[in-house]
Amino acid sequence: MTTLSESVWILGDQLSPTHPGLAPNRRVVLIESLARLNQRPYHRHKLVLIISAMRHYAAELRAAGYDVDLRVAPDFLSGLRDHVNTFGVQHLYCLAAAEYATRQFQHRLTAELGIPVTILPNTLFLVERFPPPRSPALMEPFYRMMRRQTGLLIEPDGQPTGGVWNFDRENRRRYDGRPVPPPLRFPPDTITRQTIADLAVACPHAIGSVEEFDLPVTRAQALTALDDFITHRLPDFGPFEDAMSAEHELLFHSRLSPLLNIGLLDPLETAQAAVNAYERGHAPLSSVEGFVRQIIGWREYIYYRYWELMPDLLQANAWQAERPLPAWYWTGQTRMRCLHCVIQRVLQNGYCHHIERLMVLCNFAMLAGVQPQAVNDWFLECYVDAYEWVVTPNVIGMGLNADGGRTATKPYIASAAYIDKMSDYCKGCFYDRKARVGPRACPFNTLYWNFLINHEERLRANPRLGPAVLGLSRLSAAEREAIAAQAEEVLERIEQL
Ligand SMILES: Cc1cc2nc3c(=O)[nH]c(=O)nc-3n(C[C@H](O)[C@H](O)[C@H](O)COP(=O)(O)OP(=O)(O)OC[C@H]3O[C@@H](n4cnc5c(N)ncnc54)[C@H](O)[C@@H]3O)c2cc1C
Ligand code: SF4
């Protein structure tokens, strides 16, 4: 046994090769906490990804000369106590956890362990590498600040490359049937297969199946996946960013969030890789700017918002929505084709892309008045990239507008017209995408117009929703009554939709 008296505790979502706590004079401790793994019935893909990536990371650190203690423990505290006692640790380092409860736990550690514990700033997020934004910042000024701070797509005179800050208008195309390059698959190796076997015993209540597990679990594989995206899908990323397809789960999205969220990829190198592709003429500016916006804009903004709004965010319910989540969110058994397809793929792989999360899953939940915390729980449990810092502001803030508009300035609600414009789901659906009343009326339509009617005054006060609310003035009193009556009936039989 070596005589190192310092250790760094690295969490399963901090598997960065440049983790700031790594030092030649420190031992590394990684803990597979059974309590944390079973805190919820998580998706099996997520559990396998984290534990396999931790085991590979430990092996790589050992190969690089680090002394690594990778241990299974009932919970973090008992694992850390055993580690400290076994190795006579005098000083523990850790990187501030991205999630609130774990960071609170880190702050209690000095008292719990009886040794000094130093918490380093979490520089895996860019917003922690630069001076903080002036609070409260909205997404657009936040994004421009991040562009200036990172220098990505910024000209020497300080102006944005291409003369404008965003290309959203070019980036709203419906999928046109062009070939979609499939993402690279990374079949499970020996360590991953052992992880799958171990977790089958350790986490009996997990959801989903692992048969299709094919995610990268090492830094080298993560870089290969990044390169695959940049080479094959980035050029079409922008125009089809908002498109949805029954056939193609991924379209031109990156599927990099699971890797970014556990530290296998760094946000700056990921965005830089896209900018490099633009500079060598491989991808158009509209796609590259769109992708850079997601990474250094939305992702960082969401993390920043989480820490601004916690812990109150967890209980926020600005629209007083109290309905339970329909049971078919757990099975996909609904005649609404959009929800059926999207839920099926989430249950299968723990993934669907952004617009389906926002404009199908959250849109329906918001229009139906589903309780925000129930929706938040569902997202936390079902996705391979789900962590509280990213789920809660996206679901409770952006998707359900339950934080009083502090994350997004308008509720993201829409009728079937939007889903039909951006997807092929409505073709072949049991429901009629054009009708808002009648036996086959699309529930999105009925509930959308009912929502506008019920909240007319409040929505009218929001300038970003003006045109939608104006549509109400074209409805007669009889039409309003018919919509309200049908909405009541739809909500009564919500489990049978
Ligand atoms: C209701 C809802 C729930 C979400 N839940 C999660 C979640 O659990 N985990 C998660 O990582 N993202 C979540 N997002 C954000 C976004 O939908 C996913 O990051 C994205 O779909 C992941 O797929 P991708 O890697 O193919 O993304 P791409 O479309 O290829 O985008 C590139 C990257 O941008 C980042 N990004 C884009 N938008 C956001 C955003 N709003 N918040 C944070 N990062 C963003 C992601 O890191 C993503 O990998 C959620 C969004 C909504 C509206
Ligand atoms: S008609 Fe309505 S329920 Fe059916 S796919 Fe379109 S939006 Fe979804």
Coordinates of C-alpha atoms and ligand atoms in Angstrom, one line a residue:
M1 CA 0.0 0.0 0.0
T2 CA 1.4 3.5 -0.9
T3 CA 1.5 6.3 1.7
L4 CA -0.7 8.8 0.0
S5 CA -2.6 10.9 2.6
E6 CA -4.9 12.8 0.2
S7 CA -7.7 11.4 -1.9
V8 CA -10.0 12.8 -4.5
W9 CA -13.6 11.5 -4.6
I10 CA -14.8 11.5 -8.3
L11 CA -18.6 11.1 -8.9
G12 CA -20.0 9.0 -11.8
D13 CA -20.9 12.1 -13.7
Q14 CA -17.4 13.6 -13.5
L15 CA -15.4 11.1 -15.5
S16 CA -13.2 13.8 -17.1
P17 CA -9.7 13.0 -18.2
T18 CA -8.8 16.5 -17.0
H19 CA -10.7 16.3 -13.7
P20 CA -9.3 19.3 -11.7
G21 CA -8.9 17.1 -8.6
L22 CA -6.5 14.6 -10.2
A23 CA -3.0 14.9 -8.9
P24 CA 0.0 12.6 -8.7
N25 CA 0.0 12.8 -4.9
R26 CA -3.7 11.8 -4.5
R27 CA -5.4 8.5 -4.5
V28 CA -8.7 8.4 -6.4
V29 CA -11.9 7.0 -4.9
L30 CA -14.9 6.0 -7.0
I31 CA -18.0 4.7 -5.2
E32 CA -20.8 2.5 -6.7
S33 CA -23.5 3.5 -4.2
L34 CA -26.3 1.0 -4.1
A35 CA -28.6 3.6 -2.5
R36 CA -27.9 6.1 -5.3
L37 CA -28.4 3.5 -8.1
N38 CA -31.7 2.6 -6.6
Q39 CA -32.9 6.0 -5.6
R40 CA -35.4 5.7 -8.4
P41 CA -36.2 3.0 -10.9
Y42 CA -33.8 4.4 -13.5
H43 CA -33.5 3.3 -17.1
R44 CA -31.1 0.4 -17.4
H45 CA -29.2 2.1 -20.3
K46 CA -28.3 4.9 -17.9
L47 CA -27.2 2.7 -15.1
V48 CA -25.1 0.6 -17.4
L49 CA -23.6 3.7 -19.0
I50 CA -22.5 5.2 -15.7
I51 CA -21.2 2.1 -14.0
S52 CA -19.4 0.8 -17.0
A53 CA -17.9 4.2 -17.7
M54 CA -16.7 4.4 -14.1
R55 CA -15.1 1.0 -14.3
H56 CA -13.4 1.9 -17.6
Y57 CA -12.3 5.2 -16.1
A58 CA -10.8 3.5 -13.1
A59 CA -8.9 1.1 -15.3
E60 CA -7.5 4.0 -17.5
L61 CA -6.4 5.9 -14.4
R62 CA -4.6 2.9 -13.0
A63 CA -2.9 2.4 -16.4
A64 CA -1.8 6.1 -16.1
G65 CA -0.2 5.4 -12.7
Y66 CA -2.9 6.5 -10.3
D67 CA -3.8 4.5 -7.2
V68 CA -7.6 3.9 -7.6
D69 CA -10.0 2.6 -5.0
L70 CA -13.2 1.6 -6.9
R71 CA -15.7 0.3 -4.4
V72 CA -19.2 -0.9 -4.1
A73 CA -20.9 0.5 -1.0
P74 CA -24.5 0.7 0.5
D75 CA -24.3 4.5 0.2
F76 CA -21.7 7.3 -0.5
L77 CA -21.1 8.1 3.2
S78 CA -20.3 4.5 4.3
G79 CA -18.1 4.1 1.1
L80 CA -16.2 7.3 2.0
R81 CA -15.8 6.3 5.7
D82 CA -14.4 2.9 4.7
H83 CA -12.1 4.5 2.2
V84 CA -10.8 7.1 4.7
N85 CA -10.3 4.5 7.4
T86 CA -8.6 1.9 5.1
F87 CA -6.1 4.4 3.7
G88 CA -5.7 6.8 6.6
V89 CA -6.8 9.7 4.4
Q90 CA -6.0 13.1 6.0
H91 CA -7.6 15.4 3.4
L92 CA -10.4 14.7 0.8
Y93 CA -11.0 16.6 -2.4
C94 CA -14.0 16.6 -4.5
L95 CA -15.5 18.5 -7.4
A96 CA -18.7 20.4 -6.6
A97 CA -21.6 18.1 -7.6
A98 CA -23.8 19.2 -10.4
E99 CA -26.9 18.2 -8.5
Y100 CA -28.2 20.0 -5.5
A101 CA -28.7 17.2 -2.9
T102 CA -25.2 15.7 -3.6
R103 CA -23.6 19.2 -3.3
Q104 CA -25.4 19.7 0.1
F105 CA -24.0 16.3 1.1
Q106 CA -20.5 17.3 0.1
H107 CA -20.8 20.4 2.4
R108 CA -21.6 18.1 5.3
L109 CA -18.6 15.8 4.7
T110 CA -16.0 17.6 6.8
A111 CA -18.3 17.1 9.9
E112 CA -19.2 13.6 8.8
L113 CA -15.7 12.3 8.1
G114 CA -13.8 14.4 10.7
I115 CA -11.1 15.5 8.1
P116 CA -10.8 18.6 5.9
V117 CA -12.8 18.3 2.7
T118 CA -12.1 20.7 -0.1
I119 CA -14.8 21.3 -2.7
L120 CA -13.4 22.5 -6.0
P121 CA -15.6 24.6 -8.5
N122 CA -17.3 22.4 -11.1
T123 CA -15.4 23.5 -14.2
L124 CA -16.9 20.7 -16.2
F125 CA -19.4 23.5 -17.0
L126 CA -18.2 26.5 -18.9
V127 CA -20.3 28.9 -16.9
E128 CA -18.0 28.0 -13.9
R129 CA -14.9 28.8 -15.9
F130 CA -15.7 32.4 -16.6
P131 CA -17.0 35.4 -14.6
P132 CA -20.6 34.7 -13.7
P133 CA -23.4 36.4 -15.7
R134 CA -25.2 39.4 -14.3
S135 CA -28.3 37.9 -12.7
P136 CA -31.0 37.4 -13.8
A137 CA -29.9 36.7 -17.4
L138 CA -32.3 35.4 -20.1
M139 CA -31.1 32.8 -22.6
E140 CA -30.3 35.2 -25.5
P141 CA -28.0 37.6 -23.6
F142 CA -26.5 34.6 -21.8
Y143 CA -25.7 32.9 -25.1
R144 CA -24.1 36.0 -26.6
M145 CA -22.0 36.4 -23.4
M146 CA -20.9 32.7 -23.7
R147 CA -20.0 33.2 -27.4
R148 CA -17.9 36.3 -26.5
Q149 CA -16.2 34.5 -23.5
T150 CA -15.3 31.4 -25.5
G151 CA -14.6 33.3 -28.7
L152 CA -16.5 30.6 -30.7
L153 CA -17.9 32.0 -34.0
I154 CA -16.7 35.5 -33.0
E155 CA -14.8 37.7 -35.5
P156 CA -11.7 39.7 -34.5
D157 CA -13.9 42.9 -34.3
G158 CA -16.1 41.2 -31.7
Q159 CA -19.0 40.6 -34.1
P160 CA -20.7 37.2 -34.7
T161 CA -19.4 35.2 -37.6
G162 CA -21.9 35.6 -40.5
G163 CA -23.1 38.9 -39.1
V164 CA -26.0 37.5 -37.0
W165 CA -26.3 35.7 -33.7
N166 CA -28.7 33.0 -34.9
F167 CA -30.0 31.2 -37.9
D168 CA -33.3 29.9 -36.4
R169 CA -35.3 31.0 -39.4
E170 CA -33.3 28.6 -41.6
N171 CA -33.5 25.8 -39.1
R172 CA -37.2 24.9 -39.1
R173 CA -37.5 22.4 -41.9
R174 CA -39.7 19.3 -42.0
Y175 CA -37.7 16.1 -42.7
D176 CA -37.6 15.6 -46.5
G177 CA -36.7 11.9 -46.7
R178 CA -33.0 12.3 -47.4
P179 CA -30.7 9.4 -46.1
V180 CA -30.0 9.6 -42.3
P181 CA -26.5 8.2 -41.4
P182 CA -27.0 5.9 -38.5
P183 CA -25.0 6.6 -35.4
L184 CA -22.0 4.4 -34.6
R185 CA -22.8 1.5 -32.3
F186 CA -20.4 0.5 -29.6
P187 CA -21.2 -3.2 -28.7
P188 CA -20.6 -4.1 -25.0
D189 CA -17.1 -5.3 -24.2
T190 CA -16.2 -7.6 -21.2
I191 CA -16.4 -4.8 -18.6
T192 CA -19.8 -3.6 -19.9
R193 CA -21.1 -7.2 -20.0
Q194 CA -20.0 -7.8 -16.4
T195 CA -21.7 -4.4 -15.5
I196 CA -24.9 -5.5 -17.1
A197 CA -24.8 -8.8 -15.1
D198 CA -24.0 -7.0 -11.8
L199 CA -26.7 -4.4 -12.2
A200 CA -29.4 -7.0 -13.0
V201 CA -28.9 -8.1 -9.4
A202 CA -28.1 -4.8 -7.8
C203 CA -31.0 -2.8 -9.4
P204 CA -33.9 -5.2 -9.9
H205 CA -36.5 -2.3 -10.2
A206 CA -34.7 -0.5 -13.1
I207 CA -36.8 0.1 -16.2
G208 CA -36.2 -0.7 -19.9
S209 CA -34.0 -3.5 -21.3
V210 CA -30.3 -3.6 -22.0
E211 CA -30.4 -5.7 -25.1
E212 CA -29.9 -2.7 -27.4
F213 CA -27.2 -1.0 -25.2
D214 CA -24.6 0.4 -27.6
L215 CA -23.3 3.7 -26.1
P216 CA -19.7 4.7 -25.8
V217 CA -18.3 4.0 -22.3
T218 CA -14.7 5.3 -22.7
R219 CA -13.2 8.7 -23.5
A220 CA -11.7 7.3 -26.7
Q221 CA -15.2 5.9 -27.8
A222 CA -16.8 9.3 -26.9
L223 CA -14.3 11.1 -29.2
T224 CA -15.1 8.6 -31.9
A225 CA -18.8 9.3 -31.5
L226 CA -18.2 13.0 -31.6
D227 CA -16.2 12.6 -34.8
D228 CA -19.0 10.5 -36.3
F229 CA -21.6 13.2 -35.6
I230 CA -19.4 16.0 -37.0
T231 CA -18.6 14.0 -40.1
H232 CA -22.0 12.5 -40.9
R233 CA -24.8 14.4 -39.3
L234 CA -23.7 17.9 -38.4
P235 CA -24.1 19.3 -41.9
D236 CA -27.9 18.6 -41.8
F237 CA -28.3 19.2 -38.1
G238 CA -29.5 22.8 -38.4
P239 CA -32.2 22.7 -41.0
F240 CA -33.8 19.6 -39.4
E241 CA -33.2 20.4 -35.8
D242 CA -36.9 20.7 -35.1
A243 CA -38.1 18.0 -37.4
M244 CA -39.7 14.7 -36.1
S245 CA -40.0 11.4 -37.9
A246 CA -41.7 8.1 -37.0
E247 CA -39.0 6.2 -38.9
H248 CA -35.9 8.0 -37.6
E249 CA -35.4 8.4 -33.9
L250 CA -32.2 10.4 -34.2
L251 CA -32.5 12.2 -37.6
F252 CA -29.4 14.5 -37.5
H253 CA -29.1 14.9 -33.8
S254 CA -25.8 14.1 -32.0
R255 CA -26.8 11.7 -29.2
L256 CA -23.9 13.2 -27.3
S257 CA -25.8 14.4 -24.2
P258 CA -25.2 11.1 -22.2
L259 CA -21.4 11.6 -22.8
L260 CA -21.3 15.3 -22.0
N261 CA -23.3 14.8 -18.9
I262 CA -20.8 12.3 -17.4
G263 CA -17.7 14.2 -18.3
L264 CA -16.5 11.9 -21.2
L265 CA -16.8 14.9 -23.5
D266 CA -16.0 18.5 -22.6
P267 CA -18.6 21.1 -23.8
L268 CA -15.9 23.4 -25.2
E269 CA -14.1 20.8 -27.2
T270 CA -17.5 19.6 -28.5
A271 CA -18.5 23.0 -29.7
Q272 CA -15.0 23.7 -31.0
A273 CA -15.2 20.5 -33.1
A274 CA -18.3 21.9 -34.8
V275 CA -16.6 25.3 -35.4
N276 CA -13.6 23.5 -36.9
A277 CA -15.9 21.7 -39.3
Y278 CA -17.3 25.1 -40.4
E279 CA -13.8 26.5 -40.9
R280 CA -12.7 23.7 -43.1
G281 CA -15.9 24.0 -45.2
H282 CA -17.5 20.7 -44.1
A283 CA -20.7 22.1 -42.5
P284 CA -22.7 25.3 -43.1
L285 CA -22.8 28.1 -40.6
S286 CA -26.5 27.6 -39.9
S287 CA -25.9 24.0 -38.7
V288 CA -22.8 24.9 -36.8
E289 CA -24.2 27.9 -35.0
G290 CA -27.3 25.9 -34.2
F291 CA -25.2 23.2 -32.6
V292 CA -22.9 25.6 -30.8
R293 CA -26.1 27.4 -29.4
Q294 CA -27.3 24.0 -27.9
I295 CA -24.0 23.3 -26.2
I296 CA -22.7 26.6 -24.9
G297 CA -26.1 28.3 -24.9
W298 CA -28.9 26.1 -23.8
R299 CA -27.0 23.5 -21.9
E300 CA -25.0 26.0 -19.9
Y301 CA -28.0 28.3 -19.4
I302 CA -30.0 25.4 -18.0
Y303 CA -27.3 24.5 -15.5
Y304 CA -27.0 28.2 -14.5
R305 CA -30.8 28.5 -14.1
Y306 CA -30.9 25.3 -12.0
W307 CA -28.5 26.8 -9.5
E308 CA -30.4 30.1 -9.5
L309 CA -33.8 28.6 -8.9
M310 CA -33.1 25.6 -6.6
P311 CA -34.5 24.3 -4.3
D312 CA -37.8 26.1 -4.9
L313 CA -37.8 25.0 -8.5
L314 CA -38.6 21.4 -7.4
Q315 CA -42.0 22.5 -6.0
A316 CA -42.9 25.1 -8.6
N317 CA -46.5 24.9 -10.0
A318 CA -47.4 28.3 -11.5
W319 CA -50.4 26.9 -13.4
Q320 CA -51.7 24.9 -10.4
A321 CA -51.7 21.7 -12.4
E322 CA -52.8 18.8 -10.3
R323 CA -53.7 15.9 -12.7
P324 CA -51.8 12.6 -12.2
L325 CA -49.6 11.5 -15.2
P326 CA -51.6 9.2 -17.4
A327 CA -50.5 5.6 -16.9
W328 CA -49.8 5.2 -20.7
Y329 CA -46.7 7.4 -20.3
W330 CA -45.2 4.1 -18.9
T331 CA -46.4 1.9 -21.7
G332 CA -47.0 4.0 -24.8
Q333 CA -50.4 2.4 -25.1
T334 CA -52.4 5.3 -26.6
R335 CA -54.0 5.9 -30.0
M336 CA -52.3 9.3 -30.2
R337 CA -49.6 8.2 -32.7
C338 CA -47.1 11.0 -31.9
L339 CA -47.2 10.1 -28.2
H340 CA -47.2 6.4 -28.9
C341 CA -44.1 6.5 -31.1
V342 CA -42.1 8.8 -28.9
I343 CA -42.9 7.0 -25.6
Q344 CA -42.1 3.6 -27.2
R345 CA -38.6 4.8 -28.2
V346 CA -38.0 6.4 -24.8
L347 CA -38.9 3.2 -23.0
Q348 CA -36.7 1.2 -25.4
N349 CA -33.5 3.3 -25.5
G350 CA -33.9 6.1 -22.9
Y351 CA -33.8 8.7 -25.7
C352 CA -35.9 10.9 -27.9
H353 CA -34.7 14.2 -29.3
H354 CA -35.4 17.7 -28.0
I355 CA -38.5 18.7 -29.9
E356 CA -40.3 15.5 -29.0
R357 CA -39.5 16.1 -25.3
L358 CA -40.7 19.6 -25.5
M359 CA -43.5 19.8 -28.1
V360 CA -45.0 16.3 -27.7
L361 CA -44.4 15.0 -24.2
C362 CA -44.4 18.2 -22.2
N363 CA -46.8 19.9 -24.5
F364 CA -49.5 17.3 -23.9
A365 CA -48.8 17.3 -20.1
M366 CA -49.1 21.0 -19.9
L367 CA -52.3 21.2 -22.0
A368 CA -53.8 18.4 -19.9
G369 CA -52.8 20.1 -16.6
V370 CA -50.5 17.3 -15.3
Q371 CA -48.8 17.9 -12.1
P372 CA -45.2 19.2 -12.8
Q373 CA -43.5 17.0 -10.2
A374 CA -45.1 13.9 -11.7
V375 CA -43.8 14.8 -15.2
N376 CA -40.3 15.7 -13.7
D377 CA -40.2 12.2 -12.1
W378 CA -41.0 10.5 -15.3
F379 CA -38.3 12.3 -17.2
L380 CA -35.7 11.6 -14.4
E381 CA -36.5 7.9 -14.6
C382 CA -36.9 7.3 -18.3
Y383 CA -33.9 9.0 -19.9
V384 CA -30.3 7.9 -20.4
D385 CA -29.1 11.5 -20.1
A386 CA -31.3 12.5 -17.1
Y387 CA -29.8 14.3 -14.1
E388 CA -31.7 16.7 -11.9
W389 CA -29.7 19.8 -13.0
V390 CA -30.8 19.3 -16.6
V391 CA -34.2 17.6 -16.2
T392 CA -35.8 20.0 -13.7
P393 CA -35.3 23.3 -15.4
N394 CA -36.1 21.8 -18.8
V395 CA -39.3 20.1 -17.6
I396 CA -40.6 22.3 -14.8
G397 CA -39.2 25.5 -16.3
M398 CA -39.2 25.2 -20.1
G399 CA -41.6 22.4 -20.8
L400 CA -44.4 23.2 -18.3
N401 CA -43.7 26.9 -17.6
A402 CA -44.4 26.1 -14.0
D403 CA -41.6 28.3 -12.7
G404 CA -43.5 31.5 -13.6
G405 CA -41.6 32.0 -16.8
R406 CA -38.1 32.3 -15.2
T407 CA -36.5 29.8 -17.5
A408 CA -38.4 30.4 -20.8
T409 CA -40.4 33.6 -21.4
K410 CA -43.4 31.8 -22.9
P411 CA -45.2 28.5 -22.5
Y412 CA -44.3 26.0 -25.2
I413 CA -47.8 24.9 -26.2
A414 CA -49.1 24.0 -29.6
S415 CA -52.0 22.2 -31.4
A416 CA -51.8 19.4 -33.9
A417 CA -51.0 22.0 -36.6
Y418 CA -47.4 22.3 -35.2
I419 CA -46.9 18.6 -34.8
D420 CA -48.2 17.9 -38.3
K421 CA -46.0 20.7 -39.8
M422 CA -42.9 19.3 -38.2
S423 CA -43.5 15.5 -38.4
D424 CA -45.2 12.6 -40.2
Y425 CA -46.9 11.4 -37.0
C426 CA -50.4 12.7 -37.9
K427 CA -50.5 10.7 -41.1
G428 CA -52.0 7.3 -40.1
C429 CA -53.1 8.5 -36.6
F430 CA -56.5 7.4 -35.3
Y431 CA -57.3 11.1 -34.5
D432 CA -58.1 13.9 -37.0
R433 CA -55.4 16.5 -36.9
K434 CA -57.7 19.1 -38.3
A435 CA -60.6 18.7 -35.9
R436 CA -60.9 20.2 -32.4
V437 CA -64.4 18.8 -31.6
G438 CA -66.1 15.6 -32.6
P439 CA -65.4 11.9 -31.9
R440 CA -62.1 11.8 -33.7
A441 CA -60.8 15.3 -32.8
C442 CA -57.1 15.3 -32.0
P443 CA -56.8 15.7 -28.2
F444 CA -54.0 18.2 -28.7
N445 CA -56.4 20.5 -30.6
T446 CA -59.2 20.3 -28.0
L447 CA -56.9 20.8 -25.1
Y448 CA -54.9 23.6 -26.8
W449 CA -57.9 25.7 -27.5
N450 CA -59.4 24.9 -24.1
F451 CA -56.1 26.1 -22.5
L452 CA -56.2 29.3 -24.4
I453 CA -59.9 29.9 -23.4
N454 CA -59.2 29.1 -19.8
H455 CA -56.1 31.3 -19.5
E456 CA -57.0 34.0 -22.1
E457 CA -56.3 37.0 -19.9
R458 CA -53.0 35.7 -18.5
L459 CA -51.7 34.6 -22.0
R460 CA -52.8 37.9 -23.6
A461 CA -50.4 39.7 -21.2
N462 CA -47.5 37.7 -22.8
P463 CA -46.3 39.5 -26.0
R464 CA -44.7 36.3 -27.3
L465 CA -48.0 34.5 -27.4
G466 CA -50.0 37.3 -28.9
P467 CA -50.9 35.8 -32.3
A468 CA -52.0 32.5 -30.7
V469 CA -54.4 34.2 -28.3
L470 CA -55.7 36.5 -31.0
G471 CA -57.0 33.4 -32.8
L472 CA -59.5 33.2 -29.9
S473 CA -61.4 36.3 -31.2
R474 CA -62.4 34.3 -34.2
L475 CA -64.3 31.7 -32.1
S476 CA -68.0 32.2 -31.5
A477 CA -69.6 31.6 -28.1
A478 CA -71.0 28.3 -29.3
E479 CA -67.6 27.1 -30.5
R480 CA -66.0 28.0 -27.2
E481 CA -68.7 26.1 -25.4
A482 CA -68.3 23.0 -27.6
I483 CA -64.5 23.0 -27.0
A484 CA -64.9 23.4 -23.3
A485 CA -67.4 20.5 -23.2
Q486 CA -65.2 18.2 -25.4
A487 CA -62.1 19.1 -23.3
E488 CA -64.0 18.0 -20.1
E489 CA -64.9 14.7 -21.8
V490 CA -61.3 14.2 -23.1
L491 CA -59.8 14.8 -19.6
E492 CA -62.4 12.4 -18.1
R493 CA -61.3 9.6 -20.3
I494 CA -57.6 10.6 -20.4
E495 CA -56.4 7.1 -19.6
Q496 CA -58.3 5.7 -22.7
L497 CA -57.1 8.3 -25.3
Ligands
LIG1 C1 -38.6 18.4 -21.3 C2 -37.2 18.3 -21.6 C3 -36.4 17.3 -20.9 C4 -35.0 17.2 -21.2 N1 -34.3 16.3 -20.5 C5 -32.9 16.3 -20.7 C6 -32.1 15.4 -19.9 O1 -32.6 14.6 -19.1 N2 -30.8 15.4 -20.2 C7 -30.2 16.2 -21.1 O2 -29.0 16.2 -21.3 N3 -31.0 17.1 -21.8 C8 -32.3 17.1 -21.6 N4 -33.0 18.0 -22.4 C9 -32.4 18.8 -23.4 C10 -32.3 18.2 -24.8 O3 -33.6 17.7 -25.2 C11 -31.3 17.0 -24.8 O4 -30.1 17.4 -24.3 C12 -31.1 16.5 -26.2 O5 -32.3 16.1 -26.8 C13 -30.1 15.3 -26.2 O6 -30.0 14.7 -27.4 P1 -28.8 15.0 -28.4 O7 -27.5 14.8 -27.6 O8 -29.0 14.2 -29.6 O9 -29.0 16.6 -28.6 P2 -28.6 17.5 -29.9 O10 -29.9 17.9 -30.5 O11 -27.6 16.9 -30.8 O12 -28.0 18.8 -29.1 C14 -26.7 18.9 -28.8 C15 -26.5 19.0 -27.3 O13 -27.0 20.3 -26.9 C16 -27.3 20.2 -25.5 N5 -28.7 20.7 -25.3 C17 -29.5 21.1 -26.2 N6 -30.6 21.6 -25.6 C18 -30.4 21.5 -24.3 C19 -31.2 21.9 -23.2 N7 -32.4 22.4 -23.3 N8 -30.7 21.6 -22.0 C20 -29.5 21.0 -21.8 N9 -28.7 20.6 -22.8 C21 -29.2 20.9 -24.1 C22 -27.2 18.7 -25.1 O14 -26.0 18.5 -24.4 C23 -27.1 18.0 -26.5 O15 -26.4 16.8 -26.4 C24 -34.4 18.1 -22.2 C25 -35.2 19.0 -22.8 C26 -36.6 19.1 -22.6 C27 -37.4 20.1 -23.3
SF4_2 S1 -53.4 13.8 -35.0 FE1 -53.0 14.6 -32.9 S2 -52.6 12.8 -31.7 FE2 -52.5 12.2 -33.8 S3 -50.3 12.3 -34.3 FE3 -51.2 14.3 -34.9 S4 -51.0 15.6 -33.1 FE4 -50.6 13.5 -32.4

